PDB file of C-alpha atoms in Angstrom:
ATOM      1  CA  MET A 559    -147.238 175.707  41.174  1.00 85.00           C
ATOM      2  CA  LYS A 560    -150.244 177.832  41.998  1.00 90.00           C
ATOM      3  CA  ILE A 561    -150.820 178.545  45.670  1.00 92.00           C
ATOM      4  CA  ASP A 562    -154.406 178.625  46.878  1.00 94.00           C
ATOM      5  CA  THR A 563    -155.648 179.820  50.250  1.00 95.00           C
ATOM      6  CA  THR A 564    -155.390 176.318  51.770  1.00 96.00           C
ATOM      7  CA  ASP A 565    -151.733 176.015  50.686  1.00 96.00           C
ATOM      8  CA  GLN A 566    -151.155 179.520  52.029  1.00 96.00           C
ATOM      9  CA  LYS A 567    -152.550 178.552  55.435  1.00 96.00           C
ATOM     10  CA  ILE A 568    -150.547 175.309  55.526  1.00 97.00           C
ATOM     11  CA  LEU A 569    -147.335 177.214  54.709  1.00 96.00           C
ATOM     12  CA  ASN A 570    -148.069 179.782  57.410  1.00 95.00           C
ATOM     13  CA  PHE A 571    -148.625 177.026  60.002  1.00 95.00           C
ATOM     14  CA  LEU A 572    -145.346 175.355  58.988  1.00 96.00           C
ATOM     15  CA  GLN A 573    -143.428 178.639  59.166  1.00 93.00           C
ATOM     16  CA  GLU A 574    -144.670 179.195  62.704  1.00 91.00           C
ATOM     17  CA  ASP A 575    -143.918 175.622  63.821  1.00 93.00           C
ATOM     18  CA  GLY A 576    -142.149 173.242  61.457  1.00 93.00           C
ATOM     19  CA  ARG A 577    -142.981 170.313  63.740  1.00 94.00           C
ATOM     20  CA  ILE A 578    -146.736 170.890  63.728  1.00 96.00           C
ATOM     21  CA  ALA A 579    -148.643 167.670  63.132  1.00 97.00           C
ATOM     22  CA  ALA A 580    -150.604 167.246  59.929  1.00 97.00           C
ATOM     23  CA  SER A 581    -153.554 166.246  62.101  1.00 97.00           C
ATOM     24  CA  HIS A 582    -153.402 169.601  63.907  1.00 98.00           C
ATOM     25  CA  ILE A 583    -153.355 171.486  60.592  1.00 98.00           C
ATOM     26  CA  ALA A 584    -156.232 169.347  59.327  1.00 98.00           C
ATOM     27  CA  ASP A 585    -158.275 170.158  62.438  1.00 98.00           C
ATOM     28  CA  LYS A 586    -157.580 173.896  62.130  1.00 97.00           C
ATOM     29  CA  LEU A 587    -158.508 173.967  58.426  1.00 97.00           C
ATOM     30  CA  ASP A 588    -161.341 171.437  58.666  1.00 97.00           C
ATOM     31  CA  ILE A 589    -159.848 169.180  55.968  1.00 97.00           C
ATOM     32  CA  SER A 590    -158.597 165.582  56.036  1.00 97.00           C
ATOM     33  CA  ILE A 591    -155.129 164.557  57.206  1.00 97.00           C
ATOM     34  CA  PRO A 592    -154.349 162.875  53.828  1.00 97.00           C
ATOM     35  CA  THR A 593    -155.228 166.162  52.092  1.00 97.00           C
ATOM     36  CA  VAL A 594    -152.786 168.053  54.299  1.00 98.00           C
ATOM     37  CA  THR A 595    -149.972 165.513  53.838  1.00 97.00           C
ATOM     38  CA  GLU A 596    -150.522 165.395  50.060  1.00 98.00           C
ATOM     39  CA  ARG A 597    -150.417 169.192  49.823  1.00 97.00           C
ATOM     40  CA  ILE A 598    -147.245 169.345  51.937  1.00 97.00           C
ATOM     41  CA  LYS A 599    -145.662 166.679  49.707  1.00 97.00           C
ATOM     42  CA  LYS A 600    -146.544 168.696  46.560  1.00 97.00           C
ATOM     43  CA  LEU A 601    -145.155 171.884  48.146  1.00 97.00           C
ATOM     44  CA  GLN A 602    -141.917 170.019  48.889  1.00 97.00           C
ATOM     45  CA  GLU A 603    -141.693 168.488  45.409  1.00 97.00           C
ATOM     46  CA  SER A 604    -142.231 171.893  43.790  1.00 96.00           C
ATOM     47  CA  GLY A 605    -139.385 173.355  45.857  1.00 96.00           C
ATOM     48  CA  ILE A 606    -141.570 175.849  47.702  1.00 96.00           C
ATOM     49  CA  ILE A 607    -140.783 174.019  50.952  1.00 96.00           C
ATOM     50  CA  GLN A 608    -137.023 173.569  50.872  1.00 94.00           C
ATOM     51  CA  GLY A 609    -136.580 172.098  54.335  1.00 92.00           C
ATOM     52  CA  ILE A 610    -137.643 172.296  57.926  1.00 90.00           C
ATOM     53  CA  HIS A 611    -134.920 173.173  60.412  1.00 87.00           C
ATOM     54  CA  ALA A 612    -134.396 173.820  64.096  1.00 86.00           C
ATOM     55  CA  VAL A 613    -133.636 177.464  64.936  1.00 84.00           C
ATOM     56  CA  LEU A 614    -130.714 177.661  67.343  1.00 88.00           C
ATOM     57  CA  ASP A 615    -129.583 180.491  69.616  1.00 89.00           C
ATOM     58  CA  PRO A 616    -125.938 181.174  68.669  1.00 91.00           C
ATOM     59  CA  LYS A 617    -125.148 182.876  71.984  1.00 90.00           C
ATOM     60  CA  LYS A 618    -126.199 179.776  73.942  1.00 95.00           C
ATOM     61  CA  LEU A 619    -123.739 177.807  71.800  1.00 95.00           C
ATOM     62  CA  ASP A 620    -120.890 180.231  72.674  1.00 95.00           C
ATOM     63  CA  LEU A 621    -121.073 181.951  69.287  1.00 95.00           C
ATOM     64  CA  ASP A 622    -121.049 185.445  70.736  1.00 96.00           C
ATOM     65  CA  VAL A 623    -120.069 187.544  67.697  1.00 97.00           C
ATOM     66  CA  SER A 624    -122.209 188.059  64.610  1.00 97.00           C
ATOM     67  CA  ALA A 625    -121.069 190.262  61.757  1.00 98.00           C
ATOM     68  CA  LEU A 626    -121.928 191.426  58.267  1.00 98.00           C
ATOM     69  CA  ILE A 627    -118.953 191.265  55.953  1.00 98.00           C
ATOM     70  CA  THR A 628    -119.009 193.126  52.652  1.00 97.00           C
ATOM     71  CA  VAL A 629    -116.620 191.513  50.185  1.00 97.00           C
ATOM     72  CA  ILE A 630    -115.019 193.642  47.495  1.00 96.00           C
ATOM     73  CA  SER A 631    -113.838 191.440  44.633  1.00 93.00           C
ATOM     74  CA  GLU A 632    -111.016 192.004  42.184  1.00 89.00           C
ATOM     75  CA  SER A 633    -113.163 190.695  39.332  1.00 86.00           C
ATOM     76  CA  SER A 634    -115.981 188.274  38.640  1.00 88.00           C
ATOM     77  CA  SER A 635    -113.626 185.579  37.323  1.00 92.00           C
ATOM     78  CA  HIS A 636    -113.634 183.818  40.734  1.00 93.00           C
ATOM     79  CA  TYR A 637    -117.391 184.150  41.294  1.00 93.00           C
ATOM     80  CA  LYS A 638    -118.246 180.429  41.321  1.00 94.00           C
ATOM     81  CA  LYS A 639    -115.242 179.514  43.457  1.00 95.00           C
ATOM     82  CA  PHE A 640    -116.121 182.272  45.944  1.00 95.00           C
ATOM     83  CA  ILE A 641    -119.678 180.943  46.309  1.00 96.00           C
ATOM     84  CA  LYS A 642    -118.418 177.370  46.711  1.00 96.00           C
ATOM     85  CA  THR A 643    -115.943 178.459  49.410  1.00 97.00           C
ATOM     86  CA  ALA A 644    -118.607 180.471  51.261  1.00 97.00           C
ATOM     87  CA  LYS A 645    -120.942 177.456  51.257  1.00 97.00           C
ATOM     88  CA  LYS A 646    -118.196 175.256  52.753  1.00 97.00           C
ATOM     89  CA  THR A 647    -117.308 177.724  55.529  1.00 98.00           C
ATOM     90  CA  PRO A 648    -119.288 176.815  58.665  1.00 97.00           C
ATOM     91  CA  GLU A 649    -119.197 180.324  60.152  1.00 97.00           C
ATOM     92  CA  VAL A 650    -120.949 181.758  57.072  1.00 98.00           C
ATOM     93  CA  MET A 651    -124.681 181.644  57.777  1.00 96.00           C
ATOM     94  CA  GLN A 652    -125.775 183.455  54.638  1.00 96.00           C
ATOM     95  CA  CYS A 653    -124.061 184.604  51.454  1.00 97.00           C
ATOM     96  CA  PHE A 654    -125.637 187.219  49.211  1.00 97.00           C
ATOM     97  CA  SER A 655    -124.570 188.452  45.790  1.00 95.00           C
ATOM     98  CA  THR A 656    -125.114 192.210  45.970  1.00 94.00           C
ATOM     99  CA  THR A 657    -125.004 195.483  44.116  1.00 92.00           C
ATOM    100  CA  GLY A 658    -123.334 198.556  45.530  1.00 88.00           C
ATOM    101  CA  ASN A 659    -119.989 198.787  47.262  1.00 86.00           C
ATOM    102  CA  GLY A 660    -119.165 195.078  47.254  1.00 90.00           C
ATOM    103  CA  SER A 661    -119.925 192.016  45.206  1.00 92.00           C
ATOM    104  CA  HIS A 662    -121.080 189.882  48.139  1.00 96.00           C
ATOM    105  CA  SER A 663    -122.303 190.228  51.712  1.00 97.00           C
ATOM    106  CA  LEU A 664    -121.792 187.509  54.285  1.00 98.00           C
ATOM    107  CA  LEU A 665    -123.621 187.032  57.563  1.00 97.00           C
ATOM    108  CA  VAL A 666    -121.246 185.203  59.892  1.00 98.00           C
ATOM    109  CA  VAL A 667    -121.222 183.953  63.477  1.00 97.00           C
ATOM    110  CA  THR A 668    -118.130 183.168  65.496  1.00 97.00           C
ATOM    111  CA  ARG A 669    -117.050 182.709  69.110  1.00 98.00           C
ATOM    112  CA  ASN A 670    -115.297 186.018  69.793  1.00 97.00           C
ATOM    113  CA  SER A 671    -113.323 188.885  68.280  1.00 97.00           C
ATOM    114  CA  GLN A 672    -110.204 186.730  67.912  1.00 98.00           C
ATOM    115  CA  THR A 673    -112.013 184.055  65.906  1.00 98.00           C
ATOM    116  CA  LEU A 674    -113.677 186.805  63.831  1.00 98.00           C
ATOM    117  CA  GLU A 675    -110.240 188.209  63.042  1.00 98.00           C
ATOM    118  CA  GLU A 676    -109.051 184.731  62.000  1.00 98.00           C
ATOM    119  CA  LEU A 677    -112.146 184.280  59.827  1.00 98.00           C
ATOM    120  CA  LEU A 678    -111.554 187.679  58.177  1.00 98.00           C
ATOM    121  CA  ARG A 679    -107.961 186.711  57.341  1.00 98.00           C
ATOM    122  CA  ASP A 680    -109.266 183.481  55.844  1.00 98.00           C
ATOM    123  CA  ILE A 681    -111.944 185.250  53.762  1.00 98.00           C
ATOM    124  CA  GLN A 682    -109.403 187.822  52.566  1.00 97.00           C
ATOM    125  CA  SER A 683    -107.317 184.937  51.206  1.00 96.00           C
ATOM    126  CA  TRP A 684    -110.164 183.510  49.140  1.00 96.00           C
ATOM    127  CA  PRO A 685    -109.658 183.728  45.354  1.00 91.00           C
ATOM    128  CA  GLY A 686    -110.629 187.102  43.926  1.00 92.00           C
ATOM    129  CA  VAL A 687    -111.160 188.913  47.248  1.00 96.00           C
ATOM    130  CA  ALA A 688    -109.548 192.361  47.138  1.00 95.00           C
ATOM    131  CA  ARG A 689    -110.700 193.471  50.586  1.00 96.00           C
ATOM    132  CA  THR A 690    -113.502 193.273  53.121  1.00 97.00           C
ATOM    133  CA  GLU A 691    -115.518 195.702  55.231  1.00 97.00           C
ATOM    134  CA  THR A 692    -116.971 194.383  58.482  1.00 98.00           C
ATOM    135  CA  GLN A 693    -119.813 195.515  60.686  1.00 98.00           C
ATOM    136  CA  ILE A 694    -120.233 193.746  64.011  1.00 98.00           C
ATOM    137  CA  ILE A 695    -123.862 193.185  64.947  1.00 96.00           C
ATOM    138  CA  LEU A 696    -124.535 194.511  68.451  1.00 95.00           C
ATOM    139  CA  SER A 697    -128.172 193.412  68.798  1.00 91.00           C
ATOM    140  CA  SER A 698    -130.748 191.577  66.735  1.00 87.00           C
ATOM    141  CA  TYR A 699    -134.421 192.455  66.994  1.00 87.00           C
ATOM    142  CA  LYS A 700    -135.939 190.274  64.308  1.00 83.00           C
ATOM    143  CA  LEU A 701    -134.177 187.006  63.685  1.00 76.00           C
ATOM    144  CA  ILE A 702    -136.841 184.987  61.912  1.00 71.00           C
ATOM    145  CA  GLN A 703    -138.716 186.368  58.978  1.00 73.00           C
ATOM    146  CA  ASN A 704    -141.700 184.441  57.775  1.00 83.00           C
ATOM    147  CA  ILE A 705    -142.157 184.842  54.063  1.00 88.00           C
ATOM    148  CA  PRO A 706    -145.514 186.361  53.167  1.00 89.00           C
ATOM    149  CA  VAL A 707    -147.329 183.685  51.182  1.00 89.00           C
ATOM    150  CA  LEU A 708    -149.520 185.137  48.452  1.00 85.00           C
ATOM    151  CA  THR A 709    -152.241 183.234  46.672  1.00 77.00           C
ATOM    152  CA  GLU A 710    -152.658 183.519  42.913  1.00 67.00           C
ATOM    153  CA  THR A 711    -155.451 186.085  43.363  1.00 51.00           C
ATOM    154  CA  LYS A 712    -153.460 188.242  45.812  1.00 55.00           C
ATOM    155  CA  SER A 713    -150.286 188.219  43.707  1.00 51.00           C
ATOM    156  CA  LYS A 714    -152.240 189.278  40.582  1.00 54.00           C
ATOM    157  CA  ALA A 715    -153.883 192.115  42.514  1.00 47.00           C
ATOM    158  CA  ILE A 716    -150.482 193.343  43.707  1.00 46.00           C
ATOM    159  CA  LYS A 717    -149.014 193.180  40.186  1.00 51.00           C
ATOM    160  CA  GLU A 718    -152.002 195.009  38.703  1.00 50.00           C
ATOM    161  CA  SER A 719    -152.292 197.742  41.358  1.00 47.00           C
ATOM    162  CA  PRO A 720    -151.201 201.188  40.149  1.00 49.00           C
ATOM    163  CA  GLN A 721    -147.984 202.460  41.726  1.00 48.00           C
TER     164      GLN A 721
END
């Protein structure tokens, strides 16, 4: 799907506030409400908009420890099972397949150091996991990252610009 400047603006509004009313977007962009809702529907159907979620503060929910866990695998034979297990584990917020020292990196949240230790023992028992390396996150300074939405014209200009 090609993104034009109107789609770009709609996506930026939704990234700032997922609950923004279509009528508010329509007013800001000087277009009709049906146009906004139809564009949002097309963006959802194309998979560009994958969902709209509430952003929660883990510390206010007594999830006081966040950590990055690098997973070093024995081999890639358990790759699919590892991913499936990570997706089913509620403490795992994000799972990345990576290059470098490990095969995967996990962003996790848990209540305290004891529950982190229990989670690490669990992860180390997953199929194919040889070992883990953990970094506890002390502070977070940028939690939400809006994706820069490029229009067709902007993305072509970036691709064609000399490096």
